[in-house]
Structures are given as structure tokens and as C-alpha cells.
Amino acid sequence: MKSIIVALALLFSVTAGAAQQSLYQQFGGKQGIADITEEMLFQVGGDERIAHHFEDVDIVRLHRLLTEQICQVVGGPCEYTGDTMKASHRNLGISTGDFNVLVEHLIRAMEKFDIPTSAQNQLLAKLAAMHNDVVEE
Amino acid sequence: MVSKSLKLVAAVILSCTSATVAANDGTRLLATGGATSIEGSAGGGIVPWATLSSYAGESQVGATAALSEVSVDDFRLSVAAASVNFYNRLEVSYAKQTFDLSTIGGELKQNIVGVKARLYGDLVYGDWPQLSAGIQHKTNQTFALPNAVGAKDDSGTDYYISAAKAWLDGFGHRTWVANLTVRNTKANQLGLLGFGGDQQDRRWQLEGSVAAFINRYWAVGVEYRQKPSNLSFAREDDWKDLFVGYFPNRSLAIVAAYTDLGSIAGLDNQHGWYLSLQASF
Ligand code: HEM
């Protein structure tokens, strides 16, 4: 029981150390974010559960907009120039399951680039808040 | 000592850990399927959660098979369980419990059929928790001892309502999950000692769990389960445990816990270990 408490204390102190870097820096700046979104879109394209949603989409443009948006969400010096989440996902028929699959690929991409769990969670929570605007129920 | 059904579930678990394909198609996030509780419902270890078993999303059907063992000073509980989740809406589960009275001698058995329906919400998204309601119908296979110590019935049904919520970016920037369950029951020691007694009959009980995810794969948490005390022959205590959960992928969940089950059948201070393996399809 004691060892679990020690392990927990250690983990939270690791988190505190990471906090000295800004969230944007922990994502590797604009280039780091661009790499993550590229990896995510690459994985999404190969996942038959949701790939069909992106068949007629300009992926280069989507990559640019997603990168801008995430950069802005994590406090970076970027301005998102795309549409609102509600407008851009209207009538796409995206389900909560689809949303989860995209999140799963984002997590995989973040893990590939060794983004700390605490930084991942901060981004994920902000994206999860957009669930209602993206998903149609 | 290992019964046939236990062996069967073990074989199923082993064979499916290599075939990870089915569960990997599930459209829910890692660990949101939870583990299999000792009564067969998806949950933690001793508490059923509002979450439904497996990783089946809204247009999928999923299943789980699980083996659990609780080993305390004078007793040992073995559980073999399986469940099916229809469209992340309805969970049907079955569990076989064998309670080995190591010190007293003999064994008690019961089977549990569970049904749980997700009524509202989602564990991860939205401001409100996921809300589910369920029943567990329990049938004693051995009633001589429960009868002798004053239990009124050899079967009984528990009703419960559960609420569960995850905070992706909770305290310490970790993902936290909490579950609260309110249960109406007349079961003595889960029902292994029969149902109802000379002290009281049906009662409302509160059960709760809190867990923190260290990363995507590892969680630590605590559980607390209020217990009734229907039999004057022996006091029943609330149960608690401290657990570690490991979710290496969406096919496998392993939970280990240190448990405090208090007094059972007159033998006090029952402490020990809990281990549970769950395969998801
Ligand atoms: C929090 C999660 C999500 C974020 C932050 C996000 C972000 C974006 C952004 C920035 C755009 C471009 C908007 C524009 O064109 O101005 C976009 C478009 C799009 N998104 Fe998402 N998205 C999310 C979830 C999803 C999911 C789950 C799917 C489907 C599985 C999806 C499918 C699409 C499609 C198909 C487009 C292109 C629409 C078009 O060009 O007509 N998105 N998304």
C-alpha cells in the first residue's frame, strides 16, 4: 500500500516538473503539432471504421486547419482560420463511436511523439468539450 | 479445486488474447469497458459501474469473459463470468460464484444473472455522468448452511442505479473516474449466505469507486461497498479495496487489489488479495 502512495507522489511530481514548460512547448511547438496531426490523419485514412468520412475531403487543407486549431487550443501563437466546429461537421453523420476512433488515433500519434500524459490530457479535455458540436445524435 | 466452468473461461481468455482483432474494432476508448466485478456486471472489483461491458459502441455488439479470485484469511471466492453488450445500451451477464470455506470446511455456490441498461449520457463526454440501472438475480446452489444460519430465501434480486463520470484532465492532469451505485438488496454476503434474515430484509446500500489513471494503461483506485447485516448469527461488515488496473489493450484487463472484507460468518478481519482477468471481444 505504501509503495503505491510513493509511486503516486512520484508521478504527480513528474507532472509538476513538466509544467515548467508551457503546454505549447510540451507539444513541440507548431512543428510538433503539425507532425502529430499528420500522423493522426495518416492513421485515420487507414482505419476503415471512419476513413469513409474523409473520402472527398481536401486533406492538406484539413491538416493545416487542424494544426492551427490545436496550436491555438494549447495556447500557441496561432490563429484558427476555419469554420466553427458546428458548421464544419454539420450533416456529416458523425457518431460518438467515430469521435472516439479519432481520439484514439490522436492519442496514438501523441504517444508516438512522446507527449507527456499530463499534456495529452489537457488537450483531450478541450477537444472532448467539442463533442456536442461535432457529433449528431 | 478449479471447476470446469473456470477452466473453460480460462481457455477462452487465453485463446482470445492472441486474437485481438474483434475488441480492437470496438469504438470506445481504452479502459472505458472497465473490469468484471465479482457479480459479473461490468464495473470495478466489488462494485458494478454505470459503464457497460466490452468496447462495443452504439452500433456494435461486444462480449467479455472473466475469471476472478478473492483470497482472504479464512475464505476463497472464485468467480467465472461472461457478458454481452448490445449497442452499448444493454448488458446481459452471467456469473458462477464458488465460495470456499477454507477454515470452516465446505463450499457455497450461487449463480447470478445480470441485466444492466444505460439510461442516459456518456462516461467521457458531456457535463453529466453516465447513468445506468440494473438488476442481479441470484440463485443459491447450496442452501443447507444459509438455511441453518437463518436466511429466509435461496434466491433474491438486487436492483441498482449507477452513475459514472470520467474527467480527462482531472487533478494532477490525470484522468479520473468516479462511480456511485445505490443498491436495493436482501442478499447476505452477496447472497452466498442466502437472502433476508431475522434482523431485517430489504435494504438500500451505497457503493462507490474512485480511480486515477497514471497513464493510458494503468489506473489505481479505491472502492467501498456498504453491506447489510440481516442475520443475527454473524455480523456483516462493509467491504473496501485498493486496486491497480492494467489495460494493455482492448482485449485484456487485469485488476489486482488488496481487500478488506471485515467479518464473514463470525470470522473477523478477513483481509487478502483479489485478482481478476478479463478478455473482451
Ligand atoms: C474534437 C474533434 C475534432 C476536431 C477538433 C475537428 C476539427 C476539424 C477542423 C478544424 C476541420 C476543418 C474546418 C473547416 O473546414 O473550416 C474539420 C473538418 C472535418 N472534420 Fe473534423 N474535427 C473533429 C472531429 C471529427 C470527427 C470525429 C470526424 C469524423 C470521423 C471529423 C470529420 C471531419 C470532416 C469529414 C471534415 C471536412 C468537412 C469538409 O471539408 O466538408 N471530424 N474538422
Coordinates of C-alpha atoms and ligand atoms in Angstrom, one line a residue:
Chain A
M1 CA 0.0 0.0 0.0
K2 CA 2.8 2.4 0.9
S3 CA 4.6 1.7 -2.4
I4 CA 1.5 2.7 -4.3
I5 CA 1.4 6.0 -2.4
V6 CA 5.1 6.7 -3.1
A7 CA 4.6 5.8 -6.8
L8 CA 1.6 8.2 -7.0
A9 CA 3.6 11.0 -5.3
L10 CA 6.4 10.5 -7.7
L11 CA 4.1 10.6 -10.7
F12 CA 2.5 13.8 -9.6
S13 CA 5.9 15.4 -9.0
V14 CA 6.9 14.4 -12.6
T15 CA 3.8 16.3 -13.7
A16 CA 4.9 19.3 -11.8
G17 CA 8.3 19.2 -13.5
A18 CA 6.8 19.2 -16.9
A19 CA 4.6 22.2 -16.0
Q20 CA 7.7 24.4 -16.2
Q21 CA 7.4 24.2 -19.9
S22 CA 4.3 25.7 -21.5
L23 CA 1.7 23.3 -22.8
Y24 CA 2.5 24.6 -26.4
Q25 CA 6.2 23.8 -25.8
Q26 CA 5.4 20.3 -24.5
F27 CA 3.7 19.7 -27.8
G28 CA 6.9 20.6 -29.6
G29 CA 5.6 24.0 -30.9
K30 CA 3.9 24.4 -34.2
Q31 CA 6.1 21.8 -36.0
G32 CA 5.5 19.3 -33.3
I33 CA 1.7 19.8 -33.6
A34 CA 1.9 19.6 -37.4
D35 CA 3.7 16.2 -37.1
I36 CA 1.1 14.9 -34.6
T37 CA -1.9 15.9 -36.8
E38 CA -0.2 14.5 -39.9
E39 CA 0.4 11.2 -38.1
M40 CA -3.2 11.2 -36.8
L41 CA -4.7 11.8 -40.3
F42 CA -2.5 9.2 -41.8
Q43 CA -3.8 6.6 -39.3
V44 CA -7.4 7.8 -39.8
G45 CA -7.0 7.3 -43.5
G46 CA -6.1 3.6 -42.9
D47 CA -8.9 2.9 -40.4
E48 CA -11.9 1.5 -42.2
R49 CA -14.2 2.5 -39.3
I50 CA -14.0 6.2 -40.1
A51 CA -11.9 6.6 -43.3
H52 CA -15.1 6.9 -45.4
H53 CA -15.9 10.2 -43.7
F54 CA -12.8 11.7 -45.3
E55 CA -13.1 10.4 -48.9
D56 CA -13.8 13.7 -50.6
V57 CA -12.0 15.9 -48.2
D58 CA -9.1 18.2 -49.0
I59 CA -6.7 16.6 -46.5
V60 CA -3.9 19.1 -47.0
R61 CA -6.3 21.9 -46.1
L62 CA -7.7 19.9 -43.2
H63 CA -4.2 19.2 -41.9
R64 CA -3.4 23.0 -42.0
L65 CA -6.7 23.9 -40.2
L66 CA -6.4 21.2 -37.6
T67 CA -2.8 22.2 -36.8
E68 CA -3.9 25.8 -36.5
Q69 CA -6.7 24.9 -34.2
I70 CA -4.8 22.6 -31.9
C71 CA -1.9 25.1 -31.8
Q72 CA -4.4 27.7 -30.6
V73 CA -6.1 25.4 -28.1
V74 CA -2.8 24.6 -26.4
G75 CA -2.0 28.3 -26.1
G76 CA 0.3 28.7 -29.0
P77 CA 0.8 31.8 -31.2
C78 CA -1.7 30.7 -33.9
E79 CA -5.0 31.8 -35.2
Y80 CA -7.5 29.3 -36.3
T81 CA -8.9 30.4 -39.7
G82 CA -11.5 27.7 -40.3
D83 CA -15.2 27.4 -39.7
T84 CA -16.8 26.7 -36.3
M85 CA -16.9 23.0 -35.3
K86 CA -20.7 23.1 -35.5
A87 CA -20.7 24.4 -39.1
S88 CA -17.9 22.2 -40.4
H89 CA -19.3 19.0 -39.1
R90 CA -23.0 19.6 -39.9
N91 CA -24.8 16.8 -41.6
L92 CA -21.6 14.6 -41.7
G93 CA -23.4 12.0 -39.6
I94 CA -20.5 11.6 -37.1
S95 CA -21.3 9.3 -34.2
T96 CA -19.8 9.2 -30.7
G97 CA -18.0 6.0 -31.8
D98 CA -16.5 7.9 -34.8
F99 CA -15.4 10.6 -32.4
N100 CA -13.7 8.0 -30.1
V101 CA -11.9 6.4 -33.0
L102 CA -10.4 9.8 -34.0
V103 CA -9.4 10.5 -30.4
E104 CA -7.8 7.1 -30.2
H105 CA -5.6 7.9 -33.3
L106 CA -4.8 11.3 -31.8
I107 CA -3.7 9.6 -28.6
R108 CA -1.6 7.1 -30.6
A109 CA 0.0 10.0 -32.5
M110 CA 0.8 11.9 -29.3
E111 CA 2.3 8.7 -27.8
K112 CA 4.4 8.2 -30.9
F113 CA 5.9 11.7 -30.3
D114 CA 6.3 11.1 -26.6
I115 CA 3.9 13.9 -25.4
P116 CA 3.6 13.6 -21.6
T117 CA 0.3 12.2 -20.4
S118 CA -0.5 15.4 -18.5
A119 CA -0.1 17.5 -21.7
Q120 CA -2.2 14.9 -23.7
N121 CA -4.9 15.1 -21.1
Q122 CA -5.1 18.9 -21.2
L123 CA -5.6 18.8 -25.0
L124 CA -8.0 15.9 -24.9
A125 CA -10.3 17.6 -22.3
K126 CA -10.5 20.7 -24.6
L127 CA -11.4 18.6 -27.6
A128 CA -13.9 16.5 -25.7
A129 CA -15.7 19.7 -24.9
M130 CA -16.4 20.0 -28.7
H131 CA -18.1 16.6 -28.8
N132 CA -21.6 18.1 -28.8
D133 CA -20.8 20.3 -31.8
V134 CA -19.2 17.5 -33.9
V135 CA -21.5 14.5 -33.1
E136 CA -25.0 14.1 -34.4
E137 CA -27.3 12.1 -32.1
Chain B
M1 CA -10.4 -27.3 -7.0
V2 CA -10.8 -25.4 -10.2
S3 CA -14.2 -26.2 -11.7
K4 CA -15.0 -27.0 -15.2
S5 CA -16.5 -23.6 -16.0
L6 CA -13.4 -21.9 -14.6
K7 CA -11.2 -23.9 -16.9
L8 CA -13.5 -23.1 -19.8
V9 CA -13.3 -19.4 -19.2
A10 CA -9.5 -19.6 -18.8
A11 CA -9.2 -21.3 -22.2
V12 CA -11.4 -18.7 -23.8
I13 CA -9.3 -15.9 -22.2
L14 CA -6.0 -17.5 -23.4
S15 CA -7.3 -18.1 -26.9
C16 CA -8.6 -14.6 -27.4
T17 CA -5.6 -12.7 -26.1
S18 CA -3.9 -13.6 -29.3
A19 CA -6.9 -12.7 -31.5
T20 CA -7.2 -9.0 -30.5
V21 CA -9.0 -8.1 -33.7
A22 CA -12.6 -8.1 -32.6
A23 CA -12.2 -6.0 -29.5
N24 CA -9.9 -3.6 -31.4
D25 CA -12.9 -2.7 -33.7
G26 CA -14.8 -1.5 -30.6
T27 CA -15.4 2.2 -30.8
R28 CA -15.0 3.1 -27.1
L29 CA -11.8 4.4 -25.6
L30 CA -9.3 2.2 -23.8
A31 CA -10.3 1.2 -20.3
T32 CA -13.9 2.5 -20.6
G33 CA -15.1 -1.1 -20.6
G34 CA -13.7 -1.4 -17.1
A35 CA -13.3 -4.8 -15.5
T36 CA -15.7 -7.6 -14.5
S37 CA -17.0 -7.2 -10.9
I38 CA -17.4 -10.3 -8.7
E39 CA -21.1 -10.4 -9.5
G40 CA -20.5 -10.5 -13.3
S41 CA -21.6 -7.0 -14.1
A42 CA -19.1 -4.6 -15.7
G43 CA -17.5 -2.5 -13.0
G44 CA -14.6 -2.3 -10.7
G45 CA -13.9 -5.3 -8.4
I46 CA -16.7 -5.3 -5.9
V47 CA -19.0 -2.5 -7.3
P48 CA -21.0 -2.6 -10.5
W49 CA -20.4 0.6 -12.6
A50 CA -22.7 2.6 -14.9
T51 CA -20.4 1.6 -17.7
L52 CA -21.3 -1.4 -19.9
S53 CA -19.0 -4.3 -20.6
S54 CA -16.6 -4.6 -23.6
Y55 CA -15.8 -1.9 -26.1
A56 CA -19.0 -2.1 -28.1
G57 CA -20.1 1.3 -29.4
E58 CA -23.6 2.4 -30.3
S59 CA -23.8 0.2 -33.4
Q60 CA -21.8 -2.8 -32.1
V61 CA -22.2 -6.0 -30.0
G62 CA -19.4 -6.9 -27.7
A63 CA -18.7 -9.6 -25.1
T64 CA -16.4 -10.4 -22.2
A65 CA -15.2 -13.4 -20.3
A66 CA -13.6 -13.2 -16.9
L67 CA -12.1 -15.1 -14.0
S68 CA -11.7 -13.6 -10.6
E69 CA -10.3 -14.9 -7.3
V70 CA -10.6 -13.3 -3.8
S71 CA -8.4 -14.9 -1.2
V72 CA -8.8 -13.8 2.4
D73 CA -7.7 -15.3 5.6
D74 CA -10.4 -18.0 6.0
F75 CA -12.2 -17.9 2.7
R76 CA -11.7 -18.0 -1.0
L77 CA -14.2 -16.8 -3.7
S78 CA -13.8 -17.9 -7.3
V79 CA -15.9 -16.3 -10.0
A80 CA -16.3 -17.3 -13.6
A81 CA -18.3 -14.7 -15.6
A82 CA -19.3 -13.7 -19.1
S83 CA -21.3 -10.8 -20.5
V84 CA -22.7 -9.5 -23.8
N85 CA -23.2 -5.8 -24.5
F86 CA -25.8 -4.9 -27.1
Y87 CA -25.1 -1.5 -28.7
N88 CA -23.7 0.0 -25.6
R89 CA -27.2 0.1 -24.4
L90 CA -27.9 -3.2 -22.7
E91 CA -25.6 -5.6 -20.9
V92 CA -26.5 -9.1 -20.0
S93 CA -24.2 -11.0 -17.7
Y94 CA -23.8 -14.4 -16.0
A95 CA -21.6 -15.3 -13.1
K96 CA -20.9 -18.5 -11.2
Q97 CA -19.6 -18.0 -7.7
T98 CA -17.9 -20.6 -5.6
F99 CA -17.1 -19.7 -2.0
D100 CA -14.6 -22.0 -0.4
L101 CA -15.0 -22.1 3.4
S102 CA -11.3 -23.0 3.8
T103 CA -11.3 -22.9 7.6
I104 CA -14.9 -23.9 8.4
G105 CA -15.0 -26.5 5.7
G106 CA -17.3 -26.9 2.8
E107 CA -18.3 -24.6 -0.1
L108 CA -21.2 -22.3 -1.1
K109 CA -22.3 -21.7 -4.6
Q110 CA -24.6 -19.4 -6.4
N111 CA -25.3 -18.2 -9.9
I112 CA -26.1 -14.6 -10.9
V113 CA -27.9 -13.4 -14.0
G114 CA -27.5 -9.7 -14.5
V115 CA -29.1 -7.1 -16.8
K116 CA -27.9 -3.5 -17.0
A117 CA -29.3 -0.7 -19.2
R118 CA -27.6 2.5 -20.0
L119 CA -30.3 5.2 -19.4
Y120 CA -28.5 8.4 -20.1
G121 CA -25.2 10.0 -21.0
D122 CA -21.7 9.1 -21.7
L123 CA -18.8 8.4 -19.3
V124 CA -16.5 10.7 -21.1
Y125 CA -18.5 13.4 -22.9
G126 CA -20.9 16.0 -21.6
D127 CA -21.3 17.6 -18.2
W128 CA -23.5 14.9 -16.6
P129 CA -22.5 11.4 -15.7
Q130 CA -23.5 8.2 -17.5
L131 CA -26.5 6.8 -15.7
S132 CA -27.5 3.1 -15.7
A133 CA -29.9 0.8 -14.0
G134 CA -29.5 -2.9 -13.4
I135 CA -30.7 -6.0 -11.7
Q136 CA -28.8 -9.0 -10.5
H137 CA -30.9 -12.1 -9.9
K138 CA -29.0 -14.5 -7.6
T139 CA -29.8 -18.2 -7.0
N140 CA -28.2 -20.3 -4.4
Q141 CA -27.0 -23.7 -5.5
T142 CA -26.2 -24.7 -1.9
F143 CA -28.8 -23.6 0.7
A144 CA -28.3 -26.0 3.7
L145 CA -25.9 -23.7 5.5
P146 CA -27.6 -20.4 4.7
N147 CA -30.9 -22.0 5.8
A148 CA -29.3 -23.3 9.0
V149 CA -28.0 -19.8 10.0
G150 CA -31.4 -18.1 9.4
A151 CA -31.6 -17.0 5.8
K152 CA -35.2 -16.8 4.5
D153 CA -34.8 -17.4 0.8
D154 CA -32.4 -19.3 -1.5
S155 CA -32.8 -16.6 -4.2
G156 CA -33.1 -12.9 -4.4
T157 CA -32.9 -9.9 -6.8
D158 CA -30.7 -6.8 -6.3
Y159 CA -31.8 -3.6 -8.0
Y160 CA -29.3 -0.8 -8.6
I161 CA -28.7 2.6 -10.2
S162 CA -25.2 3.7 -11.0
A163 CA -23.7 7.0 -12.1
A164 CA -20.2 7.2 -13.5
K165 CA -18.1 10.1 -14.8
A166 CA -14.6 10.5 -16.2
W167 CA -12.6 13.7 -16.0
L168 CA -10.0 13.5 -18.8
D169 CA -7.9 16.3 -17.3
G170 CA -8.6 15.9 -13.6
F171 CA -6.5 16.6 -10.5
G172 CA -2.7 16.5 -11.3
H173 CA -3.6 16.5 -15.0
R174 CA -4.5 12.8 -14.7
T175 CA -7.7 11.2 -16.0
W176 CA -10.0 10.4 -13.0
V177 CA -13.1 8.2 -12.9
A178 CA -15.7 8.0 -10.2
N179 CA -18.7 5.8 -9.8
L180 CA -21.6 5.8 -7.4
T181 CA -24.0 2.9 -7.1
V182 CA -27.2 2.7 -5.0
R183 CA -28.4 -0.9 -4.5
N184 CA -31.5 -2.4 -3.0
T185 CA -30.8 -5.9 -1.8
K186 CA -31.7 -8.6 0.7
A187 CA -28.5 -10.7 0.0
N188 CA -26.4 -11.9 2.9
Q189 CA -22.7 -11.8 1.9
L190 CA -23.5 -11.2 -1.8
G191 CA -26.2 -13.9 -1.4
L192 CA -23.8 -16.7 -0.7
L193 CA -25.4 -16.9 2.8
G194 CA -28.9 -16.7 1.3
F195 CA -31.4 -13.8 1.3
G196 CA -33.1 -12.0 4.1
G197 CA -32.9 -12.9 7.8
D198 CA -34.2 -12.4 11.3
Q199 CA -32.7 -8.9 11.7
Q200 CA -34.0 -7.2 8.6
D201 CA -34.9 -7.8 5.0
R202 CA -34.5 -5.4 2.0
R203 CA -32.2 -2.5 2.4
W204 CA -30.6 0.3 0.4
Q205 CA -26.9 0.3 0.2
L206 CA -24.3 2.8 -1.1
E207 CA -21.3 1.7 -3.1
G208 CA -18.5 3.9 -4.6
S209 CA -15.3 3.8 -6.5
V210 CA -12.7 6.4 -7.5
A211 CA -9.7 5.8 -9.8
A212 CA -6.9 7.8 -11.3
F213 CA -5.2 6.9 -14.5
I214 CA -1.4 7.2 -14.2
N215 CA -1.2 7.0 -18.0
R216 CA -3.5 5.3 -20.6
Y217 CA -2.8 1.8 -19.4
W218 CA -2.5 1.9 -15.6
A219 CA -5.1 3.0 -13.0
V220 CA -5.1 3.0 -9.2
G221 CA -8.2 3.4 -7.1
V222 CA -10.3 2.6 -4.1
E223 CA -13.7 1.0 -3.7
Y224 CA -16.2 1.0 -0.9
R225 CA -19.3 -1.2 -0.6
Q226 CA -21.9 -0.9 2.2
K227 CA -23.3 -4.2 3.2
P228 CA -26.5 -5.1 5.0
S229 CA -26.5 -7.3 8.2
N230 CA -29.6 -9.4 8.1
L231 CA -28.5 -12.4 10.2
S232 CA -28.1 -12.3 14.0
F233 CA -25.9 -15.3 13.7
A234 CA -23.0 -13.3 12.4
R235 CA -22.3 -9.6 11.7
E236 CA -21.6 -8.4 8.2
D237 CA -19.1 -5.5 7.5
D238 CA -18.7 -3.0 4.7
W239 CA -16.2 -4.0 2.1
K240 CA -13.2 -2.0 0.8
D241 CA -10.4 -2.5 -1.6
L242 CA -7.4 -0.7 -3.0
F243 CA -6.8 -1.7 -6.6
V244 CA -4.4 -1.4 -9.5
G245 CA -5.9 -1.9 -13.0
Y246 CA -3.8 -2.7 -16.1
F247 CA -5.3 -2.2 -19.6
P248 CA -2.6 -3.2 -22.1
N249 CA -5.1 -3.2 -25.0
R250 CA -8.8 -3.5 -25.6
S251 CA -8.7 -7.3 -25.4
L252 CA -7.4 -7.6 -21.9
A253 CA -7.9 -6.1 -18.4
I254 CA -6.1 -7.2 -15.3
V255 CA -7.1 -5.9 -11.8
A256 CA -5.2 -6.7 -8.6
A257 CA -6.4 -5.4 -5.3
Y258 CA -5.9 -5.5 -1.6
T259 CA -9.2 -6.2 0.1
D260 CA -10.7 -5.8 3.5
L261 CA -13.9 -7.8 3.8
G262 CA -14.3 -7.4 7.5
S263 CA -16.2 -10.1 9.4
I264 CA -17.6 -13.1 7.5
A265 CA -19.7 -15.9 9.2
G266 CA -18.2 -15.0 12.6
L267 CA -14.6 -14.9 11.5
D268 CA -13.3 -11.3 11.8
N269 CA -10.7 -9.3 10.0
Q270 CA -10.8 -11.0 6.6
H271 CA -8.0 -9.4 4.6
G272 CA -6.4 -10.6 1.4
W273 CA -5.9 -10.4 -2.3
Y274 CA -8.1 -10.0 -5.3
L275 CA -7.1 -10.8 -8.8
S276 CA -9.2 -10.6 -11.9
L277 CA -8.6 -11.3 -15.6
Q278 CA -11.0 -10.1 -18.3
A279 CA -10.9 -10.8 -22.0
S280 CA -13.0 -8.6 -24.3
F281 CA -14.3 -9.5 -27.8
Ligands
HEM1 C1 -12.6 17.3 -31.4 C2 -12.6 16.6 -32.5 C3 -12.5 17.3 -33.9 C4 -11.9 18.4 -34.2 C5 -11.1 19.4 -33.3 C6 -12.0 18.6 -35.7 C7 -11.5 19.7 -36.4 C8 -11.9 19.9 -37.7 C9 -11.5 21.1 -38.4 C10 -10.6 22.2 -37.9 C11 -12.0 21.0 -39.7 C12 -11.9 22.0 -40.8 C13 -13.0 23.0 -40.7 C14 -13.1 23.8 -41.9 O1 -13.3 23.3 -43.0 O2 -13.1 25.1 -41.8 C15 -12.7 19.7 -39.7 C16 -13.4 19.3 -40.8 C17 -13.8 18.0 -40.9 N1 -13.9 17.0 -39.9 FE1 -13.4 17.3 -38.0 N2 -12.8 17.6 -36.1 C18 -13.1 16.7 -35.1 C19 -13.7 15.5 -35.1 C20 -14.1 14.9 -36.3 C21 -14.5 13.6 -36.4 C22 -14.7 12.6 -35.2 C23 -14.8 13.3 -37.7 C24 -15.2 12.0 -38.4 C25 -14.9 10.9 -38.0 C26 -14.5 14.5 -38.4 C27 -14.6 14.7 -39.8 C28 -14.3 15.9 -40.5 C29 -14.6 16.0 -41.9 C30 -15.0 15.0 -42.8 C31 -14.2 17.3 -42.2 C32 -14.2 18.0 -43.6 C33 -15.5 18.7 -43.8 C34 -15.5 19.4 -45.2 O3 -14.4 19.8 -45.6 O4 -16.5 19.4 -45.8 N3 -14.1 15.5 -37.6 N4 -12.6 19.1 -38.5

